[in-house]
Amino acid sequence: MSSNDVSYDTSIPNNIDLGADRRVLKALEKWHPGYLDWWMDMGPDGFQSSEVYLRTAVTVDIQGWAKFSFVKMPEYRWGILLAPKEEGRTIPCGKHKGEPAWQEVPGEYRAMLRNLIVIQGDTEPASVEQQRFLGKTAPSLYDMRNLFQVNVEEGRHLWAMVYLLHKYFGRDGRQEADDLLARRSGDQDHPRMLGAFNEATPDWLSFFMFTTFTDRDGKMQLEALSQSGFDPLSRTCRFMLTEEAHHMFVGETGVGRTVQRTCEAMNEAGITDPYDIEAIRKLGVIDLPTIQKKANIHISLSLDLFGSEMSTNAANAFTSGLKGRYKETAIDDDHQLLNDTYPVLKLIDGKFQTVDEPAVSAINARLRDDYVYDCRKGLQRWNKIIANNNIDFTIAAPHIAFHRKIGEFANAFVSPTGEVVDEAEWLARKDEWLPSQEDGEFIASLMKPATGVGEYASWIAPPKTGIDNKPGDYEYVKLD
Ligand SMILES: [Fe+2]
Ligand SMILES: [Fe+2]
């Protein structure tokens, strides 16, 4: 058995010879019941005894790492999976650049490193909590299965961070691991750490937007952490990225199928004006302007996750070598940013201006810009569906200053197209730009479960292909 293969012999599946590390195995076994309690309390509401066609990793190789089988979610084999060790890997950035990657926690950066792991770890269970009621309104068994797959994998991502805390941080690591099970998304007293992870995910379009845009923030953070000079974190995140790709696939194709169904219904009814909202809604589909509004809110909330454009914390994480930039090793510069600048968009005296700032202080701005670029592919795919249906409408990302709570544009009044407006105008036009209560009620009215084999809700098209080469009308979840 190579270290790429996952051992399912111990109570906790792993590819790191956990059986030989009694201390960590014991700590994780002690944490496990609390995790299961959390899963039963805060994981998918209902369906815990249904058989779900889930994938489980059997190797950490890029190719063919998953096996598919029917599993009850509480019996899912959550485990510890790290990408293979790269021999001779060095720290890719910061003042230790070129030194051998750390295999143990560098003492001087211990607190900063623990904090990075805890913040990443906190997002994982949060999204499961946010999505816990969606199973009841699934638009098909296929979608329900995808939701649950995302949920169990976010659960596994929590395991991944908890492993690092237990293995490398002793007593305070154990405390943090326990706290990760104690905070709750949206809770008044013990909320999750980041804003977007305390927002509701009230309907399936929100879920698809969340997995498109907020999981993509997750991808960017994991990309940056996978460049860490702390090798166990790098390897952990590299494997998580292979799972994350599926989450964004679920989101992008979910929105795409929603768009497809809307366009088909419009064409069948002979409606050409995408703004003929009342008539379109009567068809039992979600009008494109409302889909745009949903994109606006999810993109703006996700942009806030990158933190302030200019950040001392981010500079310190980079300079210490704990967190790199997106594709750090592929960037052609000194990887230390001693004299480099980076152009940062700012709002100065009511006008947008690009200001060259010290690159090391603008690490967050750069990652956010990389994110915005990465988002375009999904938008292009949706717009292609609209164009193929001969409808005159484009879904666009809102201006990065729109509806922001954190950083340079916090509390600025900016429209989705980037006009600076005053507060009165912003408030007057808010419902044109963000989902209104009425929009929410309309979408909620469509959220009726479609759970017959091969059945799909009125507002979403079936997928082109199913999961694991199964057809779209496969019984992906066996309801009891
Ligand atoms: Fe995750
Ligand atoms: Fe994810």
CSV table of C-alpha atoms and ligand atoms in Angstrom, one decimal:
chain,number,residue,atom,x,y,z
A,1,MET,CA,0.0,0.0,0.0
A,2,SER,CA,1.5,3.4,-1.0
A,3,SER,CA,1.0,6.5,1.1
A,4,ASN,CA,-1.4,7.6,-1.6
A,5,ASP,CA,-3.9,4.9,-0.6
A,6,VAL,CA,-6.3,5.5,2.2
A,7,SER,CA,-6.4,3.0,5.0
A,8,TYR,CA,-9.9,2.1,6.2
A,9,ASP,CA,-8.7,-0.3,8.9
A,10,THR,CA,-8.6,2.2,11.8
A,11,SER,CA,-11.7,3.9,13.2
A,12,ILE,CA,-10.6,7.0,11.3
A,13,PRO,CA,-9.7,6.4,7.7
A,14,ASN,CA,-6.3,8.0,6.7
A,15,ASN,CA,-3.3,8.0,4.5
A,16,ILE,CA,-0.8,9.1,7.2
A,17,ASP,CA,-0.3,6.0,9.2
A,18,LEU,CA,-2.5,7.3,12.0
A,19,GLY,CA,-2.4,3.9,13.6
A,20,ALA,CA,1.3,4.5,14.5
A,21,ASP,CA,0.5,7.9,16.1
A,22,ARG,CA,-1.4,6.7,19.2
A,23,ARG,CA,-1.6,10.2,20.8
A,24,VAL,CA,-3.3,11.8,17.8
A,25,LEU,CA,-5.5,8.8,17.1
A,26,LYS,CA,-6.7,8.9,20.7
A,27,ALA,CA,-7.3,12.6,20.6
A,28,LEU,CA,-9.3,12.3,17.4
A,29,GLU,CA,-11.2,9.3,18.7
A,30,LYS,CA,-12.1,11.5,21.7
A,31,TRP,CA,-13.3,14.3,19.5
A,32,HIS,CA,-15.3,12.0,17.2
A,33,PRO,CA,-18.5,11.5,19.4
A,34,GLY,CA,-18.8,15.3,19.7
A,35,TYR,CA,-18.5,15.6,16.0
A,36,LEU,CA,-21.3,13.1,15.5
A,37,ASP,CA,-23.5,14.9,18.0
A,38,TRP,CA,-22.9,18.1,16.0
A,39,TRP,CA,-23.6,16.3,12.7
A,40,MET,CA,-26.9,14.9,14.1
A,41,ASP,CA,-27.9,18.3,15.6
A,42,MET,CA,-26.7,20.7,12.9
A,43,GLY,CA,-26.2,18.5,9.8
A,44,PRO,CA,-28.9,17.8,7.2
A,45,ASP,CA,-32.3,17.9,8.9
A,46,GLY,CA,-34.0,14.6,8.2
A,47,PHE,CA,-32.5,12.0,5.8
A,48,GLN,CA,-29.9,10.8,8.3
A,49,SER,CA,-31.1,7.2,7.8
A,50,SER,CA,-31.5,7.5,4.1
A,51,GLU,CA,-29.1,5.7,1.8
A,52,VAL,CA,-27.2,8.3,-0.2
A,53,TYR,CA,-25.0,7.6,-3.3
A,54,LEU,CA,-21.9,9.2,-2.0
A,55,ARG,CA,-18.3,9.2,-3.1
A,56,THR,CA,-15.5,8.4,-0.7
A,57,ALA,CA,-11.8,8.9,-1.3
A,58,VAL,CA,-9.8,5.7,-1.6
A,59,THR,CA,-6.6,7.2,-2.8
A,60,VAL,CA,-5.3,10.8,-2.9
A,61,ASP,CA,-4.1,10.5,-6.5
A,62,ILE,CA,-5.6,13.0,-8.9
A,63,GLN,CA,-7.0,10.1,-11.0
A,64,GLY,CA,-9.7,7.8,-9.8
A,65,TRP,CA,-9.6,8.7,-6.1
A,66,ALA,CA,-13.2,8.1,-5.4
A,67,LYS,CA,-15.4,5.1,-5.0
A,68,PHE,CA,-19.2,5.5,-5.0
A,69,SER,CA,-21.6,3.6,-2.9
A,70,PHE,CA,-24.8,3.9,-0.9
A,71,VAL,CA,-24.0,5.2,2.6
A,72,LYS,CA,-26.1,6.6,5.4
A,73,MET,CA,-24.6,10.0,6.2
A,74,PRO,CA,-23.8,9.5,9.9
A,75,GLU,CA,-21.9,6.3,8.7
A,76,TYR,CA,-19.8,8.3,6.2
A,77,ARG,CA,-16.1,7.4,6.7
A,78,TRP,CA,-14.8,10.9,7.5
A,79,GLY,CA,-11.0,10.7,7.6
A,80,ILE,CA,-7.7,12.4,7.4
A,81,LEU,CA,-6.3,12.7,3.9
A,82,LEU,CA,-3.2,14.6,2.9
A,83,ALA,CA,-1.8,15.1,-0.6
A,84,PRO,CA,1.5,13.1,-1.1
A,85,LYS,CA,4.6,14.6,0.4
A,86,GLU,CA,6.8,16.4,-2.2
A,87,GLU,CA,10.4,15.5,-1.5
A,88,GLY,CA,12.6,18.5,-1.1
A,89,ARG,CA,9.8,21.0,-1.0
A,90,THR,CA,11.0,24.5,0.2
A,91,ILE,CA,9.2,27.5,1.6
A,92,PRO,CA,7.9,29.3,-1.5
A,93,CYS,CA,7.7,32.9,-0.2
A,94,GLY,CA,8.6,35.4,2.5
A,95,LYS,CA,11.8,35.8,4.4
A,96,HIS,CA,12.4,32.1,4.7
A,97,LYS,CA,12.0,31.5,1.0
A,98,GLY,CA,14.1,28.6,-0.2
A,99,GLU,CA,14.6,27.0,3.3
A,100,PRO,CA,13.2,23.5,3.7
A,101,ALA,CA,9.4,23.5,4.3
A,102,TRP,CA,8.6,23.1,8.0
A,103,GLN,CA,7.4,19.6,9.1
A,104,GLU,CA,6.9,20.9,12.6
A,105,VAL,CA,5.3,24.2,13.7
A,106,PRO,CA,7.8,27.1,13.6
A,107,GLY,CA,7.7,28.3,17.2
A,108,GLU,CA,7.8,32.0,16.4
A,109,TYR,CA,4.7,31.8,14.2
A,110,ARG,CA,2.7,29.3,16.3
A,111,ALA,CA,-0.1,31.6,17.2
A,112,MET,CA,-0.5,33.0,13.7
A,113,LEU,CA,-0.5,29.6,12.2
A,114,ARG,CA,-3.1,28.3,14.6
A,115,ASN,CA,-5.3,31.2,13.9
A,116,LEU,CA,-5.2,30.6,10.1
A,117,ILE,CA,-6.2,27.0,10.7
A,118,VAL,CA,-9.0,27.9,13.0
A,119,ILE,CA,-10.5,30.5,10.7
A,120,GLN,CA,-10.4,28.0,7.7
A,121,GLY,CA,-11.8,25.3,10.0
A,122,ASP,CA,-14.7,27.4,11.2
A,123,THR,CA,-16.0,27.9,7.7
A,124,GLU,CA,-16.4,24.2,7.0
A,125,PRO,CA,-19.1,23.2,9.6
A,126,ALA,CA,-20.7,26.7,9.1
A,127,SER,CA,-21.8,25.9,5.6
A,128,VAL,CA,-23.3,22.6,6.7
A,129,GLU,CA,-25.3,24.5,9.3
A,130,GLN,CA,-26.4,27.0,6.7
A,131,GLN,CA,-27.7,24.3,4.4
A,132,ARG,CA,-29.3,22.0,6.9
A,133,PHE,CA,-32.9,22.5,5.9
A,134,LEU,CA,-32.4,22.3,2.1
A,135,GLY,CA,-32.9,18.6,1.8
A,136,LYS,CA,-36.6,19.0,2.5
A,137,THR,CA,-37.1,21.1,-0.7
A,138,ALA,CA,-34.7,19.4,-3.0
A,139,PRO,CA,-35.7,19.8,-6.7
A,140,SER,CA,-34.6,16.2,-7.4
A,141,LEU,CA,-32.9,13.2,-5.9
A,142,TYR,CA,-29.8,14.1,-8.0
A,143,ASP,CA,-29.6,17.6,-6.4
A,144,MET,CA,-30.3,16.2,-3.0
A,145,ARG,CA,-27.4,13.8,-3.4
A,146,ASN,CA,-25.1,16.6,-4.5
A,147,LEU,CA,-26.1,18.7,-1.5
A,148,PHE,CA,-25.4,15.8,0.9
A,149,GLN,CA,-22.1,15.1,-0.9
A,150,VAL,CA,-21.0,18.7,-0.4
A,151,ASN,CA,-22.2,18.5,3.3
A,152,VAL,CA,-20.2,15.4,4.2
A,153,GLU,CA,-17.1,16.8,2.4
A,154,GLU,CA,-17.4,20.1,4.4
A,155,GLY,CA,-17.6,17.8,7.4
A,156,ARG,CA,-14.4,16.2,6.3
A,157,HIS,CA,-12.7,19.5,5.8
A,158,LEU,CA,-13.5,20.2,9.4
A,159,TRP,CA,-11.7,16.9,10.2
A,160,ALA,CA,-8.8,18.1,8.2
A,161,MET,CA,-8.3,21.2,10.2
A,162,VAL,CA,-9.0,19.5,13.5
A,163,TYR,CA,-6.3,16.9,12.7
A,164,LEU,CA,-3.8,19.7,12.3
A,165,LEU,CA,-4.9,21.3,15.6
A,166,HIS,CA,-4.7,18.0,17.5
A,167,LYS,CA,-1.4,16.8,15.9
A,168,TYR,CA,0.5,20.1,16.1
A,169,PHE,CA,-1.0,22.3,18.8
A,170,GLY,CA,-1.4,20.2,22.0
A,171,ARG,CA,-3.8,21.5,24.6
A,172,ASP,CA,-4.8,24.8,23.0
A,173,GLY,CA,-5.3,22.9,19.7
A,174,ARG,CA,-7.7,20.5,21.5
A,175,GLN,CA,-9.6,23.5,22.9
A,176,GLU,CA,-9.9,25.1,19.5
A,177,ALA,CA,-11.1,21.8,18.0
A,178,ASP,CA,-13.8,21.7,20.6
A,179,ASP,CA,-14.8,25.3,20.0
A,180,LEU,CA,-15.2,24.5,16.3
A,181,LEU,CA,-18.1,22.3,17.3
A,182,ALA,CA,-19.5,24.9,19.7
A,183,ARG,CA,-20.0,27.9,17.4
A,184,ARG,CA,-23.2,28.0,15.3
A,185,SER,CA,-23.9,29.8,12.1
A,186,GLY,CA,-26.1,32.9,12.7
A,187,ASP,CA,-26.1,32.4,16.5
A,188,GLN,CA,-26.4,35.6,18.5
A,189,ASP,CA,-24.0,34.7,21.2
A,190,HIS,CA,-21.7,32.2,19.5
A,191,PRO,CA,-21.7,33.0,15.7
A,192,ARG,CA,-19.2,31.6,13.2
A,193,MET,CA,-16.2,33.7,12.7
A,194,LEU,CA,-16.8,35.2,9.2
A,195,GLY,CA,-19.9,37.2,8.0
A,196,ALA,CA,-20.9,35.3,5.0
A,197,PHE,CA,-21.0,32.1,7.1
A,198,ASN,CA,-23.7,33.6,9.4
A,199,GLU,CA,-26.1,34.4,6.5
A,200,ALA,CA,-29.0,32.2,5.8
A,201,THR,CA,-29.1,29.9,2.8
A,202,PRO,CA,-32.9,30.0,2.5
A,203,ASP,CA,-33.4,28.3,-0.9
A,204,TRP,CA,-31.8,26.2,-3.6
A,205,LEU,CA,-30.8,29.1,-5.8
A,206,SER,CA,-29.0,30.5,-2.8
A,207,PHE,CA,-27.3,27.1,-2.3
A,208,PHE,CA,-26.1,27.1,-5.9
A,209,MET,CA,-24.9,30.7,-5.7
A,210,PHE,CA,-23.2,29.9,-2.4
A,211,THR,CA,-21.4,26.9,-3.9
A,212,THR,CA,-20.4,28.9,-6.9
A,213,PHE,CA,-19.2,32.0,-5.2
A,214,THR,CA,-18.5,31.3,-1.5
A,215,ASP,CA,-17.0,27.9,-2.1
A,216,ARG,CA,-14.8,29.6,-4.7
A,217,ASP,CA,-13.6,32.0,-2.0
A,218,GLY,CA,-12.9,28.7,-0.1
A,219,LYS,CA,-10.9,27.5,-3.1
A,220,MET,CA,-8.8,30.7,-3.2
A,221,GLN,CA,-8.1,30.5,0.5
A,222,LEU,CA,-7.1,26.8,0.2
A,223,GLU,CA,-4.9,27.7,-2.8
A,224,ALA,CA,-3.1,30.3,-0.7
A,225,LEU,CA,-2.8,27.9,2.3
A,226,SER,CA,-1.6,25.1,0.0
A,227,GLN,CA,1.4,27.4,-0.6
A,228,SER,CA,2.2,27.4,3.1
A,229,GLY,CA,5.7,26.8,4.2
A,230,PHE,CA,4.2,24.6,6.9
A,231,ASP,CA,4.1,21.4,4.9
A,232,PRO,CA,1.3,19.5,6.7
A,233,LEU,CA,-1.1,22.5,6.1
A,234,SER,CA,0.0,22.6,2.5
A,235,ARG,CA,-0.6,18.9,1.9
A,236,THR,CA,-4.0,19.0,3.7
A,237,CYS,CA,-5.2,21.9,1.6
A,238,ARG,CA,-4.0,20.4,-1.6
A,239,PHE,CA,-6.2,17.4,-1.1
A,240,MET,CA,-9.1,19.5,0.0
A,241,LEU,CA,-8.9,21.4,-3.3
A,242,THR,CA,-9.8,18.2,-5.2
A,243,GLU,CA,-13.0,18.0,-3.2
A,244,GLU,CA,-13.7,21.7,-3.5
A,245,ALA,CA,-13.8,21.5,-7.3
A,246,HIS,CA,-16.9,19.4,-7.1
A,247,HIS,CA,-18.7,21.9,-4.9
A,248,MET,CA,-18.2,24.6,-7.4
A,249,PHE,CA,-19.3,22.2,-10.1
A,250,VAL,CA,-22.6,21.7,-8.2
A,251,GLY,CA,-23.1,25.4,-7.9
A,252,GLU,CA,-22.2,26.4,-11.4
A,253,THR,CA,-24.2,23.7,-13.1
A,254,GLY,CA,-27.1,24.3,-10.6
A,255,VAL,CA,-27.4,27.9,-11.6
A,256,GLY,CA,-26.8,27.0,-15.2
A,257,ARG,CA,-29.7,24.5,-15.1
A,258,THR,CA,-31.9,27.1,-13.5
A,259,VAL,CA,-31.1,29.6,-16.2
A,260,GLN,CA,-31.6,26.9,-18.9
A,261,ARG,CA,-35.1,26.1,-17.6
A,262,THR,CA,-36.1,29.8,-17.4
A,263,CYS,CA,-35.0,30.4,-21.0
A,264,GLU,CA,-36.8,27.2,-22.2
A,265,ALA,CA,-40.0,28.2,-20.5
A,266,MET,CA,-39.8,31.8,-21.9
A,267,ASN,CA,-39.3,30.4,-25.4
A,268,GLU,CA,-42.1,27.9,-25.0
A,269,ALA,CA,-44.4,30.7,-23.9
A,270,GLY,CA,-43.2,33.1,-26.6
A,271,ILE,CA,-41.9,35.6,-24.0
A,272,THR,CA,-38.9,37.6,-25.3
A,273,ASP,CA,-38.6,40.3,-22.8
A,274,PRO,CA,-36.6,39.0,-19.8
A,275,TYR,CA,-38.0,41.9,-17.7
A,276,ASP,CA,-41.6,40.7,-18.2
A,277,ILE,CA,-41.2,39.3,-14.7
A,278,GLU,CA,-44.8,38.7,-13.8
A,279,ALA,CA,-45.5,36.6,-16.9
A,280,ILE,CA,-42.3,34.7,-16.5
A,281,ARG,CA,-42.9,33.8,-12.9
A,282,LYS,CA,-46.3,32.5,-13.8
A,283,LEU,CA,-44.4,29.8,-15.7
A,284,GLY,CA,-43.0,28.5,-12.5
A,285,VAL,CA,-39.4,29.5,-13.3
A,286,ILE,CA,-37.1,32.2,-11.8
A,287,ASP,CA,-36.8,35.3,-14.0
A,288,LEU,CA,-33.3,36.2,-15.0
A,289,PRO,CA,-33.3,39.7,-13.3
A,290,THR,CA,-33.9,37.9,-10.0
A,291,ILE,CA,-31.1,35.4,-10.7
A,292,GLN,CA,-28.9,38.5,-11.3
A,293,LYS,CA,-29.9,39.9,-7.9
A,294,LYS,CA,-29.0,36.6,-6.2
A,295,ALA,CA,-25.6,36.7,-7.9
A,296,ASN,CA,-25.2,40.3,-6.6
A,297,ILE,CA,-25.7,39.4,-3.0
A,298,HIS,CA,-23.6,36.2,-3.0
A,299,ILE,CA,-20.7,37.8,-4.8
A,300,SER,CA,-20.7,40.8,-2.6
A,301,LEU,CA,-20.8,38.7,0.6
A,302,SER,CA,-18.0,36.5,-0.8
A,303,LEU,CA,-15.8,39.5,-1.6
A,304,ASP,CA,-16.0,40.5,2.1
A,305,LEU,CA,-14.4,37.2,3.0
A,306,PHE,CA,-11.1,38.4,1.5
A,307,GLY,CA,-10.8,40.9,4.3
A,308,SER,CA,-9.4,44.4,4.0
A,309,GLU,CA,-7.5,45.1,0.8
A,310,MET,CA,-4.6,46.5,2.9
A,311,SER,CA,-3.8,44.1,5.7
A,312,THR,CA,-0.9,43.8,8.2
A,313,ASN,CA,-2.1,40.3,9.2
A,314,ALA,CA,-2.0,39.2,5.6
A,315,ALA,CA,1.4,40.8,5.1
A,316,ASN,CA,2.7,39.0,8.2
A,317,ALA,CA,1.3,35.6,7.0
A,318,PHE,CA,3.0,36.1,3.7
A,319,THR,CA,6.4,37.3,5.0
A,320,SER,CA,6.6,34.5,7.6
A,321,GLY,CA,5.9,32.0,4.8
A,322,LEU,CA,2.7,30.6,6.3
A,323,LYS,CA,0.4,31.6,3.4
A,324,GLY,CA,1.3,32.3,-0.2
A,325,ARG,CA,-0.4,34.0,-3.1
A,326,TYR,CA,-2.6,32.2,-5.6
A,327,LYS,CA,-0.2,30.0,-7.6
A,328,GLU,CA,2.7,31.5,-5.7
A,329,THR,CA,5.3,29.2,-7.3
A,330,ALA,CA,4.2,30.1,-10.8
A,331,ILE,CA,4.5,33.9,-10.2
A,332,ASP,CA,7.6,35.5,-11.8
A,333,ASP,CA,9.0,37.7,-9.0
A,334,ASP,CA,11.2,37.5,-6.0
A,335,HIS,CA,8.4,36.0,-3.8
A,336,GLN,CA,9.4,38.4,-1.0
A,337,LEU,CA,7.9,41.6,-2.4
A,338,LEU,CA,10.5,43.8,-0.7
A,339,ASN,CA,10.2,46.6,-3.2
A,340,ASP,CA,7.1,45.7,-5.3
A,341,THR,CA,3.8,47.6,-5.6
A,342,TYR,CA,0.4,46.3,-6.4
A,343,PRO,CA,-2.4,48.5,-7.9
A,344,VAL,CA,-5.4,48.7,-5.5
A,345,LEU,CA,-8.7,50.2,-6.4
A,346,LYS,CA,-9.9,52.8,-3.9
A,347,LEU,CA,-12.7,55.2,-3.5
A,348,ILE,CA,-11.2,58.7,-2.9
A,349,ASP,CA,-13.4,61.8,-2.7
A,350,GLY,CA,-16.2,59.9,-4.3
A,351,LYS,CA,-14.1,58.7,-7.3
A,352,PHE,CA,-12.6,55.4,-8.1
A,353,GLN,CA,-8.8,55.6,-8.3
A,354,THR,CA,-6.1,52.9,-8.6
A,355,VAL,CA,-3.3,53.5,-6.1
A,356,ASP,CA,0.0,51.6,-6.2
A,357,GLU,CA,0.5,50.2,-2.7
A,358,PRO,CA,3.3,48.1,-1.3
A,359,ALA,CA,2.5,44.6,-2.7
A,360,VAL,CA,3.2,42.9,0.6
A,361,SER,CA,0.4,44.9,2.3
A,362,ALA,CA,-2.0,44.3,-0.6
A,363,ILE,CA,-1.9,40.5,-0.5
A,364,ASN,CA,-5.7,40.3,0.2
A,365,ALA,CA,-6.5,42.7,-2.6
A,366,ARG,CA,-4.5,40.6,-5.0
A,367,LEU,CA,-6.2,37.3,-3.9
A,368,ARG,CA,-9.6,39.0,-4.3
A,369,ASP,CA,-8.7,40.2,-7.8
A,370,ASP,CA,-7.6,36.6,-8.7
A,371,TYR,CA,-11.0,35.5,-7.3
A,372,VAL,CA,-12.9,38.0,-9.4
A,373,TYR,CA,-11.1,36.8,-12.5
A,374,ASP,CA,-11.8,33.2,-11.6
A,375,CYS,CA,-15.6,33.9,-11.2
A,376,ARG,CA,-15.8,35.0,-14.8
A,377,LYS,CA,-15.7,31.5,-16.2
A,378,GLY,CA,-18.9,30.6,-14.5
A,379,LEU,CA,-20.7,33.7,-15.5
A,380,GLN,CA,-19.6,33.1,-19.1
A,381,ARG,CA,-21.1,29.6,-19.1
A,382,TRP,CA,-24.4,31.0,-17.8
A,383,ASN,CA,-24.5,33.7,-20.4
A,384,LYS,CA,-23.7,31.2,-23.1
A,385,ILE,CA,-26.9,29.3,-22.1
A,386,ILE,CA,-28.9,32.5,-22.3
A,387,ALA,CA,-27.4,33.3,-25.7
A,388,ASN,CA,-28.0,29.8,-27.0
A,389,ASN,CA,-31.7,30.4,-26.2
A,390,ASN,CA,-31.7,33.7,-28.1
A,391,ILE,CA,-32.6,35.8,-25.1
A,392,ASP,CA,-31.2,39.2,-24.7
A,393,PHE,CA,-29.8,39.3,-21.2
A,394,THR,CA,-26.4,39.1,-19.5
A,395,ILE,CA,-25.6,38.1,-16.0
A,396,ALA,CA,-22.7,40.2,-14.7
A,397,ALA,CA,-20.6,40.3,-11.6
A,398,PRO,CA,-21.4,43.5,-9.6
A,399,HIS,CA,-18.8,46.1,-9.2
A,400,ILE,CA,-16.4,45.2,-6.4
A,401,ALA,CA,-17.5,48.2,-4.4
A,402,PHE,CA,-21.2,47.2,-4.4
A,403,HIS,CA,-22.8,46.2,-1.1
A,404,ARG,CA,-19.6,45.8,0.9
A,405,LYS,CA,-19.2,45.6,4.6
A,406,ILE,CA,-15.5,45.1,4.9
A,407,GLY,CA,-12.4,47.0,3.5
A,408,GLU,CA,-12.0,50.0,1.3
A,409,PHE,CA,-15.6,50.1,0.2
A,410,ALA,CA,-17.3,49.3,3.5
A,411,ASN,CA,-20.6,51.2,3.7
A,412,ALA,CA,-20.0,53.1,0.5
A,413,PHE,CA,-23.1,53.6,-1.7
A,414,VAL,CA,-22.2,52.1,-5.0
A,415,SER,CA,-24.5,50.5,-7.6
A,416,PRO,CA,-23.8,47.1,-9.2
A,417,THR,CA,-22.5,48.9,-12.3
A,418,GLY,CA,-20.1,51.0,-10.2
A,419,GLU,CA,-21.9,54.4,-10.0
A,420,VAL,CA,-21.3,56.2,-6.7
A,421,VAL,CA,-24.7,57.2,-5.4
A,422,ASP,CA,-26.0,58.8,-2.2
A,423,GLU,CA,-27.6,56.9,0.6
A,424,ALA,CA,-31.1,58.0,-0.3
A,425,GLU,CA,-30.7,56.7,-3.9
A,426,TRP,CA,-29.1,53.5,-2.7
A,427,LEU,CA,-32.0,52.8,-0.4
A,428,ALA,CA,-34.6,53.7,-3.0
A,429,ARG,CA,-33.0,51.3,-5.5
A,430,LYS,CA,-31.9,48.6,-3.2
A,431,ASP,CA,-34.7,46.2,-4.3
A,432,GLU,CA,-33.6,46.6,-7.9
A,433,TRP,CA,-30.1,45.3,-7.0
A,434,LEU,CA,-30.6,42.8,-4.2
A,435,PRO,CA,-33.3,40.2,-3.7
A,436,SER,CA,-36.3,41.9,-2.1
A,437,GLN,CA,-38.6,40.2,0.4
A,438,GLU,CA,-41.0,39.7,-2.5
A,439,ASP,CA,-38.3,38.0,-4.6
A,440,GLY,CA,-37.5,35.7,-1.6
A,441,GLU,CA,-41.2,34.8,-1.2
A,442,PHE,CA,-41.5,34.0,-4.8
A,443,ILE,CA,-38.5,31.8,-4.8
A,444,ALA,CA,-39.7,30.1,-1.6
A,445,SER,CA,-43.0,29.4,-3.3
A,446,LEU,CA,-41.2,27.3,-5.9
A,447,MET,CA,-39.2,25.3,-3.3
A,448,LYS,CA,-41.4,22.2,-3.3
A,449,PRO,CA,-39.6,18.9,-3.1
A,450,ALA,CA,-39.4,16.8,-6.2
A,451,THR,CA,-38.3,13.4,-5.0
A,452,GLY,CA,-39.8,10.9,-7.5
A,453,VAL,CA,-37.1,9.0,-9.3
A,454,GLY,CA,-36.2,11.1,-12.4
A,455,GLU,CA,-38.5,13.9,-11.3
A,456,TYR,CA,-37.3,17.6,-11.5
A,457,ALA,CA,-38.9,20.7,-10.0
A,458,SER,CA,-40.5,23.1,-12.5
A,459,TRP,CA,-37.7,25.7,-12.2
A,460,ILE,CA,-34.7,23.6,-13.0
A,461,ALA,CA,-33.6,21.6,-16.0
A,462,PRO,CA,-32.2,18.0,-15.5
A,463,PRO,CA,-28.4,17.7,-15.7
A,464,LYS,CA,-26.8,16.7,-18.9
A,465,THR,CA,-25.2,13.7,-17.3
A,466,GLY,CA,-25.6,12.2,-13.8
A,467,ILE,CA,-23.0,11.4,-11.2
A,468,ASP,CA,-20.6,8.6,-11.7
A,469,ASN,CA,-21.9,8.0,-15.2
A,470,LYS,CA,-25.3,7.2,-13.8
A,471,PRO,CA,-28.3,8.7,-15.6
A,472,GLY,CA,-30.2,11.7,-14.3
A,473,ASP,CA,-33.1,9.5,-13.3
A,474,TYR,CA,-31.0,7.3,-11.1
A,475,GLU,CA,-32.3,6.8,-7.5
A,476,TYR,CA,-29.4,8.8,-5.9
A,477,VAL,CA,-31.1,8.9,-2.5
A,478,LYS,CA,-33.2,6.0,-1.2
A,479,LEU,CA,-35.7,7.8,1.0
A,480,ASP,CA,-37.0,5.8,3.9
B,1,FE,FE,-14.7,23.1,2.5
B,2,FE,FE,-16.7,23.6,-0.3
